[in-house]
PDB file of C-alpha atoms in Angstrom:
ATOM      1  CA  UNK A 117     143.220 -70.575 186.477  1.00 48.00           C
ATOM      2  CA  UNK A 118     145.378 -69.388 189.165  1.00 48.00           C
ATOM      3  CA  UNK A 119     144.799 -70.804 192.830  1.00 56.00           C
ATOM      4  CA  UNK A 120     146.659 -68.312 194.875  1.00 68.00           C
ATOM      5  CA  UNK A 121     144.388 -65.358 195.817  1.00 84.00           C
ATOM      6  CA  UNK A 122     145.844 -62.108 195.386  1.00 88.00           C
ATOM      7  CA  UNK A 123     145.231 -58.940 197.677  1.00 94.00           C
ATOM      8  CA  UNK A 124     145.497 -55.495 196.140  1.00 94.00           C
ATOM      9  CA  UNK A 125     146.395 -53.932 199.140  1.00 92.00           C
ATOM     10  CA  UNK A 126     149.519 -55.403 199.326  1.00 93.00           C
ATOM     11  CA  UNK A 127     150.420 -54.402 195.543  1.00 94.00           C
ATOM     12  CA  UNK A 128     151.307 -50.619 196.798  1.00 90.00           C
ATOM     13  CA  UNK A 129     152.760 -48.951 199.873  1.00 92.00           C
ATOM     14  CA  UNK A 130     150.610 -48.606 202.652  1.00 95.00           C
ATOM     15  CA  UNK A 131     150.823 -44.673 202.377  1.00 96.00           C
ATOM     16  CA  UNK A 132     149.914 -44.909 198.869  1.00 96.00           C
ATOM     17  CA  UNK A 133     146.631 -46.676 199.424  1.00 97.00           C
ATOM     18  CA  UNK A 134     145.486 -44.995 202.105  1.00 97.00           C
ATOM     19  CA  UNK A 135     146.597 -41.775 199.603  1.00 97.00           C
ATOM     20  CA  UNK A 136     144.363 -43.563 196.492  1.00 97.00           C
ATOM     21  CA  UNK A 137     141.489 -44.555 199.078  1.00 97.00           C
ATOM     22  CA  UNK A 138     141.311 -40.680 200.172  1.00 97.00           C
ATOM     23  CA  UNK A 139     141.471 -39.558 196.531  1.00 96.00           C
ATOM     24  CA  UNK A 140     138.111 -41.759 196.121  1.00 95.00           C
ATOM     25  CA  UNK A 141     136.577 -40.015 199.176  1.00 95.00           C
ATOM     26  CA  UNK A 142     137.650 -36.350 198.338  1.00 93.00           C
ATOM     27  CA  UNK A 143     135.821 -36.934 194.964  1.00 91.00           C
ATOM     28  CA  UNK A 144     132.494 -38.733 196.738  1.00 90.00           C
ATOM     29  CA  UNK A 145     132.530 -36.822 200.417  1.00 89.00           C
ATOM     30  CA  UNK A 146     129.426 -38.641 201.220  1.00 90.00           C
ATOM     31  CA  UNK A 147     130.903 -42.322 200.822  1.00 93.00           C
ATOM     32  CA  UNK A 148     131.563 -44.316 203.735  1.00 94.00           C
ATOM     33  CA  UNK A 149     135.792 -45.181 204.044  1.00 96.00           C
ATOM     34  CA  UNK A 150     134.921 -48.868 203.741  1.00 96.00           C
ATOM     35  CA  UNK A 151     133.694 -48.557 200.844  1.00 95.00           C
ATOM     36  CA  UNK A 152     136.028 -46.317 199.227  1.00 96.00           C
ATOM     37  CA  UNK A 153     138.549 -48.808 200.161  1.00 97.00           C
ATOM     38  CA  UNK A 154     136.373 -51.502 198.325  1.00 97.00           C
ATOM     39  CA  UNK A 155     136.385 -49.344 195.498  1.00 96.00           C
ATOM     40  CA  UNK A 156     140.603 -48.860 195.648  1.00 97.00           C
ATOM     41  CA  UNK A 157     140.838 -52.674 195.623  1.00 98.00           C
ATOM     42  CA  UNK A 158     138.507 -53.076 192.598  1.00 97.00           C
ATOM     43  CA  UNK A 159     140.229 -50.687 191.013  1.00 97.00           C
ATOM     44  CA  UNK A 160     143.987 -52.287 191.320  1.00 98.00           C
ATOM     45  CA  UNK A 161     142.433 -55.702 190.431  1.00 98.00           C
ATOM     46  CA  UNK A 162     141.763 -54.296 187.157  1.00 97.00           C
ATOM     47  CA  UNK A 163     144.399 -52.626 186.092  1.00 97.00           C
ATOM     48  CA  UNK A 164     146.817 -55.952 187.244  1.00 97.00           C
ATOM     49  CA  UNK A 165     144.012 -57.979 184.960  1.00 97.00           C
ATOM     50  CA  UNK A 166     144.294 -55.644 182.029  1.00 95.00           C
ATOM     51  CA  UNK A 167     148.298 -54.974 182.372  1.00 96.00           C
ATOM     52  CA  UNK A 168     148.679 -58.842 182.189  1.00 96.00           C
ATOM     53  CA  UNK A 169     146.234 -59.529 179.032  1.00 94.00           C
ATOM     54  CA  UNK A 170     146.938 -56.848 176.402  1.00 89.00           C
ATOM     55  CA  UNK A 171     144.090 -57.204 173.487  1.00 84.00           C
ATOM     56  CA  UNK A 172     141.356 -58.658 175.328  1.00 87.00           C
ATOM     57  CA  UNK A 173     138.785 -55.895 175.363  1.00 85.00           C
ATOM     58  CA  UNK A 174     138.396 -55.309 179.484  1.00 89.00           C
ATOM     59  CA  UNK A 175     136.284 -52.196 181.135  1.00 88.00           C
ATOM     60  CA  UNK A 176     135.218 -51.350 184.900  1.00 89.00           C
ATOM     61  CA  UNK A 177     131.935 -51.140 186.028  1.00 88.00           C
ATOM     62  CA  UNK A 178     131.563 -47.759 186.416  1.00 83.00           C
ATOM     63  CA  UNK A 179     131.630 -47.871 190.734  1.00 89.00           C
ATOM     64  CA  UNK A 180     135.060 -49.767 189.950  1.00 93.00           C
ATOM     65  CA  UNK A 181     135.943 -46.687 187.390  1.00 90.00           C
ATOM     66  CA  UNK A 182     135.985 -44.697 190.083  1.00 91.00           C
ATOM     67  CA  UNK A 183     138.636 -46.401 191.930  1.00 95.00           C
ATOM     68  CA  UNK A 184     140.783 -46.218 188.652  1.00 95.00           C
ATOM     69  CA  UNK A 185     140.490 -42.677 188.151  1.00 93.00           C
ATOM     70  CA  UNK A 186     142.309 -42.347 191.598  1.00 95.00           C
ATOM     71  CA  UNK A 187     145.072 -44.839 191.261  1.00 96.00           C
ATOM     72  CA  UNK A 188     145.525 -43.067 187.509  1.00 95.00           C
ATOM     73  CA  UNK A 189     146.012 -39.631 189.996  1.00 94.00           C
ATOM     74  CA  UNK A 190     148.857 -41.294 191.762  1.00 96.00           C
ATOM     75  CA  UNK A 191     150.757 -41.402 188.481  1.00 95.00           C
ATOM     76  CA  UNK A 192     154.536 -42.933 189.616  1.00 96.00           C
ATOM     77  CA  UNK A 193     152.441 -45.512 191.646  1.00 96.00           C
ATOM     78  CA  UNK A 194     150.311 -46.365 188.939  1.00 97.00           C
ATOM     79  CA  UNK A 195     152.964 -46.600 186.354  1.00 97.00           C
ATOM     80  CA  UNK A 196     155.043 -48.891 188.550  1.00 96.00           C
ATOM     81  CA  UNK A 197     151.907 -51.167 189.464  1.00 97.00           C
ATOM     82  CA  UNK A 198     151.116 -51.136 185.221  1.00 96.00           C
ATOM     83  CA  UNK A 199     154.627 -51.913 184.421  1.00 96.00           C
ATOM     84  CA  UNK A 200     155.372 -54.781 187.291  1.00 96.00           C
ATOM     85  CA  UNK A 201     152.180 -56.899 186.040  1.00 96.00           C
ATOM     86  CA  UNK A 202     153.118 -56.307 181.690  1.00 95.00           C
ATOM     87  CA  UNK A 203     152.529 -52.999 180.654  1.00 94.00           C
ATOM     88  CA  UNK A 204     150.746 -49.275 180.790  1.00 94.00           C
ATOM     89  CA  UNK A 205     147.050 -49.203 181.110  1.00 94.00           C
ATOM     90  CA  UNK A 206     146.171 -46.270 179.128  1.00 89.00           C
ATOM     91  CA  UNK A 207     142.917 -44.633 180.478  1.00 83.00           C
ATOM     92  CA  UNK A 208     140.369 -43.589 177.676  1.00 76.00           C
ATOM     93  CA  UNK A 209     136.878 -41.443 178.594  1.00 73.00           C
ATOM     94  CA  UNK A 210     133.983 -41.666 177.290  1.00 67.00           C
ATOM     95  CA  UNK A 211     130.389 -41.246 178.639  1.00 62.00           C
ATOM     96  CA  UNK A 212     127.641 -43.004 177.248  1.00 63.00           C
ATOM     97  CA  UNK A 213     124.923 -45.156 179.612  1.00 61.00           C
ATOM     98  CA  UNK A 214     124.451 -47.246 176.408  1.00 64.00           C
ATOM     99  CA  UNK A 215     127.598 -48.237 176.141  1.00 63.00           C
ATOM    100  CA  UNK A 216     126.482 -51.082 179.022  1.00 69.00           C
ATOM    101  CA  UNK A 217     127.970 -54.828 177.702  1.00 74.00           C
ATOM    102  CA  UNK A 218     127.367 -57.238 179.864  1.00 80.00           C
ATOM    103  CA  UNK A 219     129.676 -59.872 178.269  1.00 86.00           C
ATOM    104  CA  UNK A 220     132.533 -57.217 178.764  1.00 86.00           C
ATOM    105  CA  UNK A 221     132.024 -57.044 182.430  1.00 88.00           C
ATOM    106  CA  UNK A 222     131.733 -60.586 182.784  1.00 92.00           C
ATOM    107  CA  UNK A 223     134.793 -61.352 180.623  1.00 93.00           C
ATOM    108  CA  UNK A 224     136.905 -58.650 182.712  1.00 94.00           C
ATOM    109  CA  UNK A 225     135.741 -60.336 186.076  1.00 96.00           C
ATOM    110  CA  UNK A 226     137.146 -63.496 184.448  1.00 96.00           C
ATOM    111  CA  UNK A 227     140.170 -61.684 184.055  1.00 96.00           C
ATOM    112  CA  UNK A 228     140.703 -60.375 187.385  1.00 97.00           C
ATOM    113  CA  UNK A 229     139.525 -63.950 188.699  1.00 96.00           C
ATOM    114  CA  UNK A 230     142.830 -65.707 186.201  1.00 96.00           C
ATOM    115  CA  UNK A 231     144.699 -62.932 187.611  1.00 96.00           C
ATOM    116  CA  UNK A 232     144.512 -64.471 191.308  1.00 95.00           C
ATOM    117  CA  UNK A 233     142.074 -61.940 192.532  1.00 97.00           C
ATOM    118  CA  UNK A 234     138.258 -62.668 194.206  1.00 96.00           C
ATOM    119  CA  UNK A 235     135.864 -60.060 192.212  1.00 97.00           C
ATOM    120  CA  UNK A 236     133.651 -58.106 194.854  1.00 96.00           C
ATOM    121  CA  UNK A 237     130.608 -58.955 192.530  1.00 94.00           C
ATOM    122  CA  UNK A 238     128.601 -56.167 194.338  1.00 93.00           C
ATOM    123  CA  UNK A 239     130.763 -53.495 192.889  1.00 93.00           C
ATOM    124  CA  UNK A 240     130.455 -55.014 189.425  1.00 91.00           C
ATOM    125  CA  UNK A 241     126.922 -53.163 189.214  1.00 82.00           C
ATOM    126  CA  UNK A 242     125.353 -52.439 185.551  1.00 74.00           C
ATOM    127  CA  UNK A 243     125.732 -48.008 184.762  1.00 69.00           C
ATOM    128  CA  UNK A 244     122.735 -47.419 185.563  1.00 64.00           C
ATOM    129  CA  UNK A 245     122.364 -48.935 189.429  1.00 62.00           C
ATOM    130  CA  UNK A 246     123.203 -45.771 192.020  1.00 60.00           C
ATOM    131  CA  UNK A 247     121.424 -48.148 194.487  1.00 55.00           C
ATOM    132  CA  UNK A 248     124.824 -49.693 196.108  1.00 57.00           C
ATOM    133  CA  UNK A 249     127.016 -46.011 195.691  1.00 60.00           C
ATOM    134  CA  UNK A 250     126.612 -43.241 193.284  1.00 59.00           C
ATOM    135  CA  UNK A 251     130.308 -42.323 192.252  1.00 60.00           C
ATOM    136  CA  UNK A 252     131.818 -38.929 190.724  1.00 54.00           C
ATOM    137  CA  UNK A 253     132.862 -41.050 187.607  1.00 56.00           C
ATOM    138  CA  UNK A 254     130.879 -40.289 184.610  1.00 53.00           C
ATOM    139  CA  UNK A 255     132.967 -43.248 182.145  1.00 56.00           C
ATOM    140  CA  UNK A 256     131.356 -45.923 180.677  1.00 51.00           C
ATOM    141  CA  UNK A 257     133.580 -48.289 178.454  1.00 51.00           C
ATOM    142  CA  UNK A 258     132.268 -50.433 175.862  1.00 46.00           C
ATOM    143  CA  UNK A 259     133.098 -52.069 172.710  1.00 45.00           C
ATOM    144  CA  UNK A 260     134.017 -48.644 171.207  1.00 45.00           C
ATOM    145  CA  UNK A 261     136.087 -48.109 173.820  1.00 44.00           C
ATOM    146  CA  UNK A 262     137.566 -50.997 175.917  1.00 46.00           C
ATOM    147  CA  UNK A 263     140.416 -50.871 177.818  1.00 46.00           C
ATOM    148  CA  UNK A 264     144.043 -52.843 176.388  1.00 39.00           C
ATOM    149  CA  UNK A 265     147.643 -51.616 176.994  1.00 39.00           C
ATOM    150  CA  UNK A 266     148.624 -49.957 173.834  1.00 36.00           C
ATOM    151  CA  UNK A 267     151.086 -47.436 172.697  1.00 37.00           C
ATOM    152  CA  UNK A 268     148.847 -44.695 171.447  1.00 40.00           C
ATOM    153  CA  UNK A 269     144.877 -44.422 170.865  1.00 43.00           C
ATOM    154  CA  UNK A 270     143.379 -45.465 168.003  1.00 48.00           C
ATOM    155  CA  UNK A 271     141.794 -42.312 166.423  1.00 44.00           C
ATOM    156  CA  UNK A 272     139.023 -42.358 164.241  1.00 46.00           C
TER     157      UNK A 272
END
């Protein structure tokens, strides 16, 4: 387990988050900029986790979703932060409230947590909770569909 804590913010120009954290609020115009920037961090604490352990099976929450589908937006960015930590993050859709696995959340938070990171546990919320935010994304990964660095999808 690592002991040094981590903070996102510092993992991309400061231009470049305040770009990502504005891409979060031009998609939910209602959200408050705190929590948009909450949402950034999440987001970046992810992808690091999943960039650094290819072939465990990782997904967001789908508040924390949100914050990846901006950084994805911000493409060179992105690519750089996938590619400094081990590897491309590949981003795969799929919409399906049943998807919801707990032990994939929890083993993803475990993940960002071995990555150096503290896990805003608030924005780890199950699909179905709008109670904290209510977000533009409409993913939800599961075991179908979890999230590893990998050349190409697998297609059915």
């Amino acid at each position: 387990m690592s002991t040094t804590i981590l903070d996102a913010r510092t993992l991309f120009p400061e231009e470049t988050y305040k770009s990502v954290r504005r891409t979060i609020l031009d998609a939910n115009p209602d959200m408050a900029e705190d929590m948009a920037g909450r949402i950034a961090d999440e987001g970046i604490k992810f992808v690091v986790a999943c960039a650094q352990n290819p072939g465990v099976g990782m997904a967001p929450s789908r508040i924390v979703d949100e914050g990846w589908h901006a950084l994805l937006l911000h493409s060179a960015a992105y690519a750089k932060l996938c590619d400094q930590f081990g590897g491309m993050v590949h981003h795969y859709p799929g919409w399906d409230p049943t998807h919801y696995d707990p032990p994939i959340l929890d083993r993803t938070r475990q993940m960002i947590e071995q990555a150096g990171f503290v896990v805003d546990e608030e924005l780890w919320r199950p699909p179905t909770d709008d109670l904290l935010v209510s977000v533009a994304a409409k993913c939800q990964h599961a075991p179908s569909c979890t999230i590893r660095p990998m050349p190409k999808p697998e297609w059915p």
